[in-house]
Amino acid sequence: PTSEVGKITKSTPMGSLDAPFNPVSLAIGAEAGFVARTVDSDRKHLTDVLRQAAAHPGTALVEIYQNCNIFNDGAFEVLKDKQQAEEAVIRLEHGQPIRFGAPLDDGLGHKGVVRDPATGDLKVVDVTPDNASHLLIHNTRTASPTTAFALSRLADPDTLHHTPIGVLRSVDRPVYDTLMAGQLDTAIEQNGKGDLAALLAGKDTWTVETSS
């Protein structure tokens, strides 16, 4: 993301006017097949996400929160400091209920993500016996990008609280290279491999006219 609104730097001495840019939301909105987010200081998580991205057929987008000590020093500290990150970071795991924060008696976080029945939006709630069964189960493989997009919008752009990290979307589908190779194979099967020399010396000609 870019600097938060109001950030004072040498290039924005009176404060940045631009709202932070969210590449994860953009990619999911374009229905990218693989979209993830990780943090550079969490080597284990970073390695796991990059391995999944590399194994995914087709293009993958991975946003890595990395400190820039020149233009935006300390911008992601809330996600790296262990005490702050416990309440700020939402770690996504496929097939698991989305919970985070200090653990309850069941060993899972005291906060969770549910879908608001009135608006359909996602929201963070305190987990109780009454709402535990309504917690959102993370599914990276659902065909619709709607829920993944909503997850990408949970984070507060100014404080970064409620920032999801992990794989938000991972959908397998035919990729361009595979489809193109299939078309070429079909063309060769139907018409033969073709002859470049015969094509160049063929009867089809072009007349190029130039103006004087």
XYZ file of N, CA and C in Angstrom:
636
model
N 0.817 -1.198 0.000
C 0.000 0.000 0.000
C 0.856 1.255 0.000
N 0.300 2.341 -0.478
C 0.995 3.610 -0.403
C 0.876 4.141 1.018
N 1.523 5.273 1.273
C 1.451 5.864 2.601
C 0.015 6.201 2.964
N -0.256 6.180 4.262
C -1.615 6.505 4.692
C -1.922 7.967 4.414
N -3.201 8.303 4.359
C -3.620 9.679 4.115
C -3.050 10.570 5.218
N -2.433 11.682 4.796
C -1.854 12.607 5.766
C -0.389 12.370 6.052
N 0.198 11.306 5.470
C 1.608 10.995 5.711
C 2.486 12.127 5.195
N 3.367 12.661 6.061
C 4.257 13.761 5.686
C 5.613 13.191 5.296
N 5.997 13.438 4.052
C 7.299 13.018 3.546
C 7.898 14.183 2.761
N 9.089 13.983 2.189
C 9.707 15.034 1.393
C 8.887 15.344 0.148
N 8.253 14.303 -0.402
C 7.453 14.530 -1.607
C 6.031 14.984 -1.286
N 5.599 14.808 -0.048
C 4.271 15.274 0.380
C 4.427 16.044 1.700
N 5.043 17.230 1.652
C 5.353 17.975 2.888
C 4.123 18.441 3.653
N 2.978 18.516 2.971
C 1.755 18.937 3.656
C 0.827 17.754 3.933
N 1.335 16.560 3.694
C 0.541 15.364 3.963
C 0.030 14.719 2.689
N 0.127 13.383 2.615
C -0.324 12.647 1.431
C -1.837 12.746 1.284
N -2.280 12.975 0.048
C -3.716 13.070 -0.239
C -4.280 11.754 -0.766
N -3.401 10.858 -1.198
C -3.847 9.606 -1.812
C -4.256 8.586 -0.761
N -5.383 7.931 -1.008
C -5.789 6.823 -0.145
C -4.905 5.621 -0.450
N -4.611 4.792 0.558
C -3.769 3.612 0.317
C -4.349 2.723 -0.772
N -3.468 2.210 -1.603
C -3.856 1.350 -2.717
C -3.848 -0.105 -2.256
N -4.873 -0.864 -2.614
C -4.992 -2.249 -2.182
C -4.873 -3.185 -3.383
N -3.661 -3.668 -3.681
C -3.479 -4.530 -4.853
C -4.204 -5.862 -4.738
N -4.384 -6.364 -3.516
C -5.091 -7.632 -3.322
C -6.552 -7.486 -3.756
N -7.188 -6.396 -3.359
C -8.577 -6.155 -3.766
C -8.677 -6.016 -5.283
N -7.706 -5.324 -5.878
C -7.717 -5.138 -7.328
C -7.619 -6.483 -8.048
N -6.697 -7.342 -7.592
C -6.502 -8.636 -8.244
C -7.725 -9.533 -8.096
N -8.300 -9.542 -6.901
C -9.488 -10.373 -6.676
C -10.667 -9.832 -7.472
N -10.791 -8.506 -7.538
C -11.858 -7.907 -8.326
C -11.753 -8.247 -9.793
N -10.525 -8.473 -10.267
C -10.303 -8.885 -11.651
C -10.403 -10.399 -11.804
N -10.784 -11.094 -10.724
C -10.972 -12.546 -10.688
C -9.679 -13.309 -10.959
N -8.572 -12.810 -10.395
C -7.311 -13.538 -10.479
C -7.462 -14.898 -9.804
N -6.741 -15.893 -10.329
C -6.894 -17.253 -9.820
C -6.197 -17.497 -8.493
N -5.090 -16.807 -8.246
C -4.356 -16.992 -6.984
C -3.956 -15.638 -6.439
N -4.416 -15.336 -5.227
C -4.104 -14.060 -4.585
C -3.793 -14.336 -3.118
N -2.679 -13.779 -2.648
C -2.280 -14.015 -1.261
C -1.569 -12.783 -0.704
N -1.403 -12.785 0.627
C -0.678 -11.697 1.288
C 0.169 -12.307 2.404
N 1.367 -11.770 2.594
C 2.226 -12.239 3.670
C 3.084 -11.084 4.173
N 3.902 -11.368 5.180
C 4.757 -10.353 5.800
C 6.205 -10.828 5.714
N 7.110 -9.936 5.341
C 8.492 -10.345 5.092
C 9.198 -10.896 6.321
N 8.830 -10.436 7.510
C 9.520 -10.857 8.730
C 9.081 -12.224 9.230
N 7.968 -12.741 8.706
C 7.488 -14.067 9.103
C 7.969 -15.066 8.052
N 9.183 -15.574 8.229
C 9.819 -16.376 7.198
C 9.033 -17.652 6.891
N 8.521 -18.302 7.929
C 7.785 -19.545 7.722
C 6.531 -19.303 6.887
N 5.778 -18.279 7.243
C 4.551 -17.950 6.523
C 4.880 -17.497 5.103
N 5.901 -16.665 4.959
C 6.323 -16.170 3.640
C 6.698 -17.326 2.721
N 7.490 -18.274 3.247
C 7.926 -19.419 2.447
C 6.749 -20.273 2.011
N 5.815 -20.516 2.929
C 4.650 -21.351 2.613
C 3.793 -20.707 1.527
N 3.561 -19.410 1.637
C 2.733 -18.707 0.658
C 3.403 -18.712 -0.716
N 4.698 -18.451 -0.748
C 5.407 -18.422 -2.034
C 5.442 -19.803 -2.688
N 5.548 -20.843 -1.882
C 5.519 -22.190 -2.440
C 4.165 -22.503 -3.058
N 3.101 -22.109 -2.386
C 1.767 -22.328 -2.945
C 1.586 -21.531 -4.237
N 2.100 -20.314 -4.254
C 2.000 -19.473 -5.455
C 2.761 -20.100 -6.615
N 3.962 -20.637 -6.327
C 4.779 -21.244 -7.379
C 4.127 -22.502 -7.933
N 3.400 -23.226 -7.085
C 2.765 -24.472 -7.511
C 1.461 -24.230 -8.255
N 0.938 -23.020 -8.158
C -0.350 -22.723 -8.795
C -0.194 -22.601 -10.307
N -1.021 -23.284 -11.092
C -0.941 -23.139 -12.554
C -1.439 -21.753 -12.982
N -0.633 -21.062 -13.727
C -1.035 -19.727 -14.157
C -0.402 -18.648 -13.294
N -0.869 -17.436 -13.485
C -0.315 -16.279 -12.788
C -0.781 -16.224 -11.345
N 0.112 -15.819 -10.444
C -0.227 -15.659 -9.034
C 0.222 -14.286 -8.565
N -0.588 -13.641 -7.731
C -0.197 -12.370 -7.130
C -0.021 -12.566 -5.630
N 1.151 -12.190 -5.128
C 1.425 -12.249 -3.689
C 1.852 -10.858 -3.232
N 1.103 -10.279 -2.349
C 1.475 -8.992 -1.767
C 2.308 -9.266 -0.516
N 3.499 -8.681 -0.462
C 4.386 -8.876 0.682
C 4.553 -7.541 1.398
N 4.105 -7.489 2.642
C 4.307 -6.285 3.441
C 5.772 -6.231 3.876
N 6.490 -5.257 3.342
C 7.918 -5.134 3.610
C 8.240 -3.702 3.976
N 9.025 -3.540 5.028
C 9.340 -2.205 5.505
C 10.190 -1.441 4.495
N 9.894 -0.163 4.351
C 10.713 0.728 3.525
C 11.200 1.847 4.439
N 12.479 1.776 4.849
C 12.969 2.745 5.837
C 13.225 4.126 5.262
N 13.023 4.268 3.946
C 13.212 5.577 3.334
C 11.891 6.335 3.216
N 10.871 5.675 2.660
C 9.617 6.369 2.375
C 8.508 6.075 3.386
N 8.563 4.932 4.059
C 7.424 4.566 4.907
C 7.884 3.704 6.071
N 8.880 4.167 6.788
C 9.503 3.374 7.841
C 8.514 3.048 8.963
N 8.480 1.771 9.335
C 7.633 1.349 10.450
C 6.164 1.219 10.125
N 5.797 1.308 8.844
C 4.377 1.293 8.467
C 3.685 -0.004 8.861
N 4.428 -1.125 8.898
C 3.806 -2.423 9.163
C 4.186 -2.985 10.532
N 4.650 -2.104 11.407
C 5.116 -2.558 12.715
C 4.007 -3.243 13.515
N 2.780 -2.771 13.349
C 1.660 -3.357 14.089
C 1.443 -4.815 13.689
N 1.861 -5.194 12.486
C 1.700 -6.564 12.021
C 2.900 -7.441 12.368
N 4.003 -6.811 12.801
C 5.229 -7.547 13.081
C 5.481 -7.719 14.580
N 5.065 -6.745 15.366
C 5.215 -6.842 16.813
C 4.270 -7.921 17.349
N 4.788 -8.902 18.072
C 3.996 -10.065 18.478
C 2.761 -9.683 19.293
N 2.924 -8.759 20.230
C 1.787 -8.378 21.076
C 0.700 -7.670 20.266
N 1.107 -6.758 19.400
C 0.120 -6.035 18.599
C -0.479 -6.920 17.516
N 0.349 -7.772 16.917
C -0.104 -8.610 15.805
C -1.182 -9.598 16.233
N -1.177 -9.998 17.474
C -2.173 -10.965 17.941
C -3.592 -10.451 17.737
N -3.761 -9.136 17.905
C -5.084 -8.536 17.747
C -5.282 -7.920 16.366
N -4.185 -7.695 15.635
C -4.284 -6.991 14.349
C -4.331 -7.920 13.157
N -3.671 -9.078 13.248
C -3.518 -9.969 12.095
C -4.549 -11.088 12.112
N -5.185 -11.307 10.969
C -6.107 -12.437 10.785
C -5.404 -13.456 9.897
N -4.995 -14.567 10.484
C -4.305 -15.615 9.721
C -5.345 -16.540 9.089
N -5.320 -16.589 7.777
C -6.304 -17.382 7.038
C -5.776 -18.790 6.784
N -6.629 -19.773 7.047
C -6.298 -21.169 6.753
C -7.499 -21.809 6.072
N -7.252 -22.396 4.911
C -8.340 -23.007 4.149
C -9.048 -24.082 4.972
N -10.383 -24.006 4.970
C -11.186 -24.997 5.663
C -11.361 -24.764 7.146
N -10.791 -23.677 7.673
C -10.875 -23.398 9.105
C -11.719 -22.146 9.361
N -12.417 -22.103 10.524
C -13.152 -20.881 10.866
C -12.172 -19.726 11.041
N -12.570 -18.548 10.634
C -11.677 -17.386 10.696
C -11.752 -16.777 12.090
N -10.707 -17.059 12.886
C -10.621 -16.541 14.255
C -9.212 -16.003 14.491
N -9.120 -15.046 15.387
C -7.822 -14.456 15.711
C -7.912 -13.789 17.076
N -6.786 -13.266 17.537
C -6.759 -12.605 18.830
C -6.342 -13.550 19.946
N -6.338 -13.029 21.171
C -5.958 -13.832 22.334
C -6.867 -15.052 22.434
N -6.302 -16.222 22.730
C -7.103 -17.448 22.728
C -8.094 -17.538 23.881
N -9.220 -18.184 23.588
C -10.209 -18.515 24.605
C -9.890 -19.896 25.168
N -10.797 -20.439 25.955
C -10.574 -21.752 26.561
C -10.407 -22.853 25.529
N -10.996 -22.670 24.324
C -10.866 -23.694 23.279
C -9.555 -23.584 22.508
N -8.707 -22.632 22.898
C -7.413 -22.474 22.261
C -7.430 -21.623 21.015
N -8.615 -21.174 20.596
C -8.734 -20.345 19.397
C -8.994 -18.896 19.784
N -8.780 -17.999 18.831
C -8.886 -16.570 19.096
C -10.259 -16.134 19.573
N -10.265 -15.029 20.341
C -11.526 -14.549 20.908
C -12.318 -13.682 19.933
N -11.726 -13.376 18.783
C -12.442 -12.618 17.766
C -12.616 -13.483 16.528
N -13.674 -13.205 15.768
C -13.929 -13.975 14.567
C -14.604 -13.128 13.510
N -14.753 -13.704 12.332
C -15.369 -13.005 11.198
C -16.687 -13.682 10.850
N -17.737 -12.882 10.742
C -19.061 -13.395 10.370
C -19.606 -12.548 9.232
N -20.645 -13.068 8.597
C -21.328 -12.304 7.556
C -22.548 -11.622 8.169
N -22.638 -10.323 7.960
C -23.772 -9.567 8.480
C -25.022 -9.964 7.700
N -26.035 -10.546 8.368
C -27.232 -10.994 7.642
C -28.025 -9.849 7.014
N -27.844 -8.637 7.527
C -28.609 -7.496 7.009
C -27.997 -6.930 5.733
N -26.650 -6.872 5.684
C -25.980 -6.233 4.553
C -25.220 -7.212 3.668
N -24.890 -8.377 4.201
C -24.075 -9.326 3.458
C -22.594 -9.059 3.579
N -22.224 -7.942 4.229
C -20.806 -7.615 4.425
C -20.197 -8.513 5.499
N -18.879 -8.561 5.538
C -18.190 -9.274 6.600
C -17.850 -8.313 7.727
N -17.864 -8.830 8.941
C -17.515 -7.992 10.081
C -16.839 -8.826 11.152
N -16.078 -8.145 12.003
C -15.363 -8.796 13.104
C -16.219 -8.709 14.355
N -16.332 -9.840 15.067
C -17.132 -9.901 16.284
C -16.348 -10.606 17.378
N -16.771 -10.396 18.623
C -16.255 -11.193 19.728
C -16.944 -12.550 19.695
N -16.173 -13.612 19.779
C -16.737 -14.958 19.690
C -17.447 -15.320 20.982
N -18.678 -15.774 20.853
C -19.482 -16.224 21.994
C -20.081 -17.585 21.643
N -20.589 -18.299 22.632
C -21.262 -19.574 22.333
C -22.426 -19.412 21.354
N -23.034 -18.226 21.354
C -24.191 -18.000 20.485
C -23.806 -17.805 19.018
N -22.642 -17.195 18.769
C -22.289 -16.905 17.368
C -21.169 -17.794 16.821
N -20.621 -18.685 17.644
C -19.487 -19.513 17.202
C -19.830 -20.332 15.964
N -21.067 -20.790 15.873
C -21.461 -21.629 14.733
C -21.661 -20.808 13.461
N -21.696 -19.481 13.595
C -21.906 -18.618 12.438
C -20.595 -18.058 11.870
N -19.476 -18.421 12.484
C -18.194 -17.907 12.002
C -17.933 -18.379 10.574
N -17.331 -17.508 9.794
C -17.050 -17.811 8.390
C -15.951 -18.864 8.292
N -16.192 -19.893 7.500
C -15.189 -20.902 7.208
C -14.435 -20.465 5.945
N -13.125 -20.343 6.072
C -12.347 -19.835 4.937
C -12.262 -20.873 3.832
N -12.638 -20.467 2.623
C -12.606 -21.356 1.465
C -11.902 -20.638 0.319
N -10.660 -21.030 0.059
C -9.884 -20.368 -0.992
C -10.316 -20.800 -2.382
N -11.075 -21.901 -2.462
C -11.339 -22.516 -3.763
C -12.742 -22.246 -4.301
N -13.503 -21.411 -3.640
C -14.832 -21.119 -4.146
C -14.745 -20.360 -5.467
N -15.641 -20.682 -6.389
C -15.576 -20.100 -7.729
C -15.805 -18.594 -7.720
N -16.725 -18.134 -6.907
C -17.018 -16.699 -6.850
C -15.956 -15.972 -6.023
N -15.478 -14.816 -6.485
C -14.485 -14.055 -5.728
C -15.100 -13.131 -4.678
N -16.409 -13.190 -4.510
C -17.109 -12.227 -3.659
C -16.594 -12.216 -2.227
N -16.513 -13.388 -1.598
C -16.096 -13.449 -0.203
C -14.628 -13.093 -0.053
N -13.792 -13.550 -0.972
C -12.366 -13.203 -0.920
C -12.184 -11.686 -1.028
N -12.977 -11.054 -1.884
C -12.893 -9.595 -2.019
C -13.298 -8.916 -0.711
N -14.370 -9.414 -0.096
C -14.826 -8.834 1.169
C -13.754 -8.987 2.248
N -13.079 -10.126 2.263
C -11.990 -10.322 3.228
C -10.865 -9.315 2.994
N -10.576 -9.035 1.733
C -9.492 -8.109 1.417
C -9.800 -6.691 1.862
N -11.076 -6.411 2.137
C -11.492 -5.062 2.540
C -11.655 -4.921 4.054
N -11.352 -5.983 4.807
C -11.550 -5.925 6.261
C -10.558 -4.997 6.953
N -9.341 -4.932 6.457
C -8.295 -4.186 7.146
C -8.577 -2.690 7.167
N -8.324 -2.081 8.313
C -8.413 -0.627 8.420
C -7.198 -0.045 7.701
N -7.397 0.772 6.662
C -6.256 1.275 5.877
C -5.314 2.170 6.667
N -5.781 2.742 7.757
C -4.941 3.644 8.551
C -4.174 2.910 9.645
N -4.849 1.986 10.352
C -4.205 1.298 11.476
C -3.725 -0.111 11.123
N -4.223 -0.667 9.996
C -3.940 -2.035 9.554
C -4.513 -3.094 10.488
N -5.368 -2.701 11.424
C -6.040 -3.681 12.264
C -6.974 -4.536 11.408
N -7.072 -5.800 11.767
C -7.905 -6.782 11.060
C -7.380 -7.034 9.640
N -6.050 -7.149 9.520
C -5.431 -7.430 8.218
C -5.355 -8.936 7.981
N -6.050 -9.466 6.968
C -5.925 -10.890 6.653
C -4.595 -11.170 5.963
N -3.903 -12.231 6.378
C -2.720 -12.686 5.664
C -2.889 -14.171 5.361
N -2.252 -14.612 4.305
C -2.407 -15.980 3.845
C -2.992 -15.980 2.441
N -3.442 -17.122 2.003
C -4.025 -17.259 0.666
C -5.504 -16.884 0.739
N -5.887 -15.858 0.004
C -7.281 -15.435 -0.021
C -8.070 -16.177 -1.100
N -7.396 -16.512 -2.212
C -8.098 -17.161 -3.331
C -7.128 -18.056 -4.089
N -7.551 -19.275 -4.359
C -6.727 -20.216 -5.118
C -7.651 -21.117 -5.925
N -7.918 -20.709 -7.155
C -8.873 -21.413 -8.010
C -8.141 -21.976 -9.219
N -8.234 -23.283 -9.407
C -7.606 -23.917 -10.572
C -8.509 -23.795 -11.787
N -7.931 -23.370 -12.889
C -8.663 -23.292 -14.147
C -7.640 -23.310 -15.281
N -8.065 -23.636 -16.494
C -7.107 -23.672 -17.609
C -6.426 -22.324 -17.798
N -5.141 -22.365 -18.068
C -4.394 -21.127 -18.259
C -4.165 -20.880 -19.749
N -3.794 -19.672 -20.089
C -3.682 -19.256 -21.492
C -2.716 -20.151 -22.276
N -1.546 -20.424 -21.699
C -0.547 -21.232 -22.410
C -1.092 -22.605 -22.773
N -1.809 -23.221 -21.813
C -2.361 -24.546 -22.060
C -3.425 -24.512 -23.146
N -4.289 -23.498 -23.089
C -5.347 -23.383 -24.093
C -4.757 -23.106 -25.475
N -3.740 -22.253 -25.546
C -3.106 -21.948 -26.833
C -2.416 -23.184 -27.407
N -1.732 -23.938 -26.558
C -1.076 -25.162 -27.019
C -2.103 -26.148 -27.564
N -3.278 -26.188 -26.934
C -4.349 -27.058 -27.417
C -4.839 -26.647 -28.792
N -4.977 -25.342 -28.998
C -5.406 -24.859 -30.307
C -4.372 -25.190 -31.390
N -3.096 -25.029 -31.073
C -2.045 -25.334 -32.041
C -2.034 -26.819 -32.384
N -2.196 -27.652 -31.371
C -2.230 -29.099 -31.619
C -3.406 -29.473 -32.516
N -4.554 -28.840 -32.279
C -5.743 -29.117 -33.095
C -5.520 -28.676 -34.539
N -4.901 -27.497 -34.706
C -4.641 -26.989 -36.065
C -3.690 -27.909 -36.818
N -2.660 -28.406 -36.141
C -1.704 -29.317 -36.792
C -2.383 -30.635 -37.144
N -3.226 -31.102 -36.219
C -3.930 -32.363 -36.469
C -4.850 -32.257 -37.685
N -5.498 -31.108 -37.846
C -6.464 -30.932 -38.938
C -5.791 -30.546 -40.253
N -4.697 -29.775 -40.197
C -4.120 -29.214 -41.427
C -2.665 -29.595 -41.666
N -2.085 -30.367 -40.768
C -0.678 -30.693 -40.911
C 0.195 -29.608 -40.309
N 1.510 -29.882 -40.300
C 2.429 -28.952 -39.657
C 2.632 -27.678 -40.464
N 2.354 -27.721 -41.747
C 2.543 -26.531 -42.567
C 3.980 -26.403 -43.048
N 4.175 -25.527 -44.016
C 5.488 -25.344 -44.637
C 5.733 -23.852 -44.793
N 6.679 -23.323 -44.017
C 6.937 -21.888 -44.034
C 7.425 -21.429 -45.406
N 8.310 -22.224 -46.036
C 8.829 -21.848 -47.358
C 7.710 -21.794 -48.383
N 6.811 -22.764 -48.316
C 5.680 -22.783 -49.246
C 4.771 -21.588 -49.013
N 4.624 -21.201 -47.756
C 3.784 -20.037 -47.442
C 4.384 -18.761 -48.020
N 5.717 -18.598 -47.863
C 6.380 -17.394 -48.350
C 6.389 -17.320 -49.874
N 6.440 -18.497 -50.545
C 6.490 -18.530 -52.011
C 5.119 -18.812 -52.614
N 4.084 -18.661 -51.824
C 2.748 -18.992 -52.275
C 2.163 -17.956 -53.223
N 0.922 -18.170 -53.601
C 0.258 -17.318 -54.591
C -0.276 -16.025 -53.996
N -0.478 -16.014 -52.656
C -0.990 -14.797 -52.033
C 0.090 -13.722 -52.049
N -0.230 -12.557 -52.583
C 0.738 -11.459 -52.645
C 0.116 -10.196 -52.071
N 0.992 -9.267 -51.719
C 0.538 -7.979 -51.205
C 1.204 -6.875 -52.014
N 0.479 -5.862 -52.346
C 1.031 -4.708 -53.044
C 1.174 -3.559 -52.060
N 2.393 -3.056 -51.915
C 2.650 -1.981 -50.998
C 2.789 -0.696 -51.800
N 1.930 0.249 -51.568
C 1.982 1.522 -52.273
C 2.539 2.612 -51.365
N 3.420 3.380 -51.906
C 3.994 4.476 -51.131
C 3.667 5.789 -51.821
N 3.444 6.788 -51.065
C 3.136 8.102 -51.650
C 4.437 8.849 -51.900
N 4.482 9.573 -53.001
C 5.710 10.319 -53.349
C 5.701 11.675 -52.667
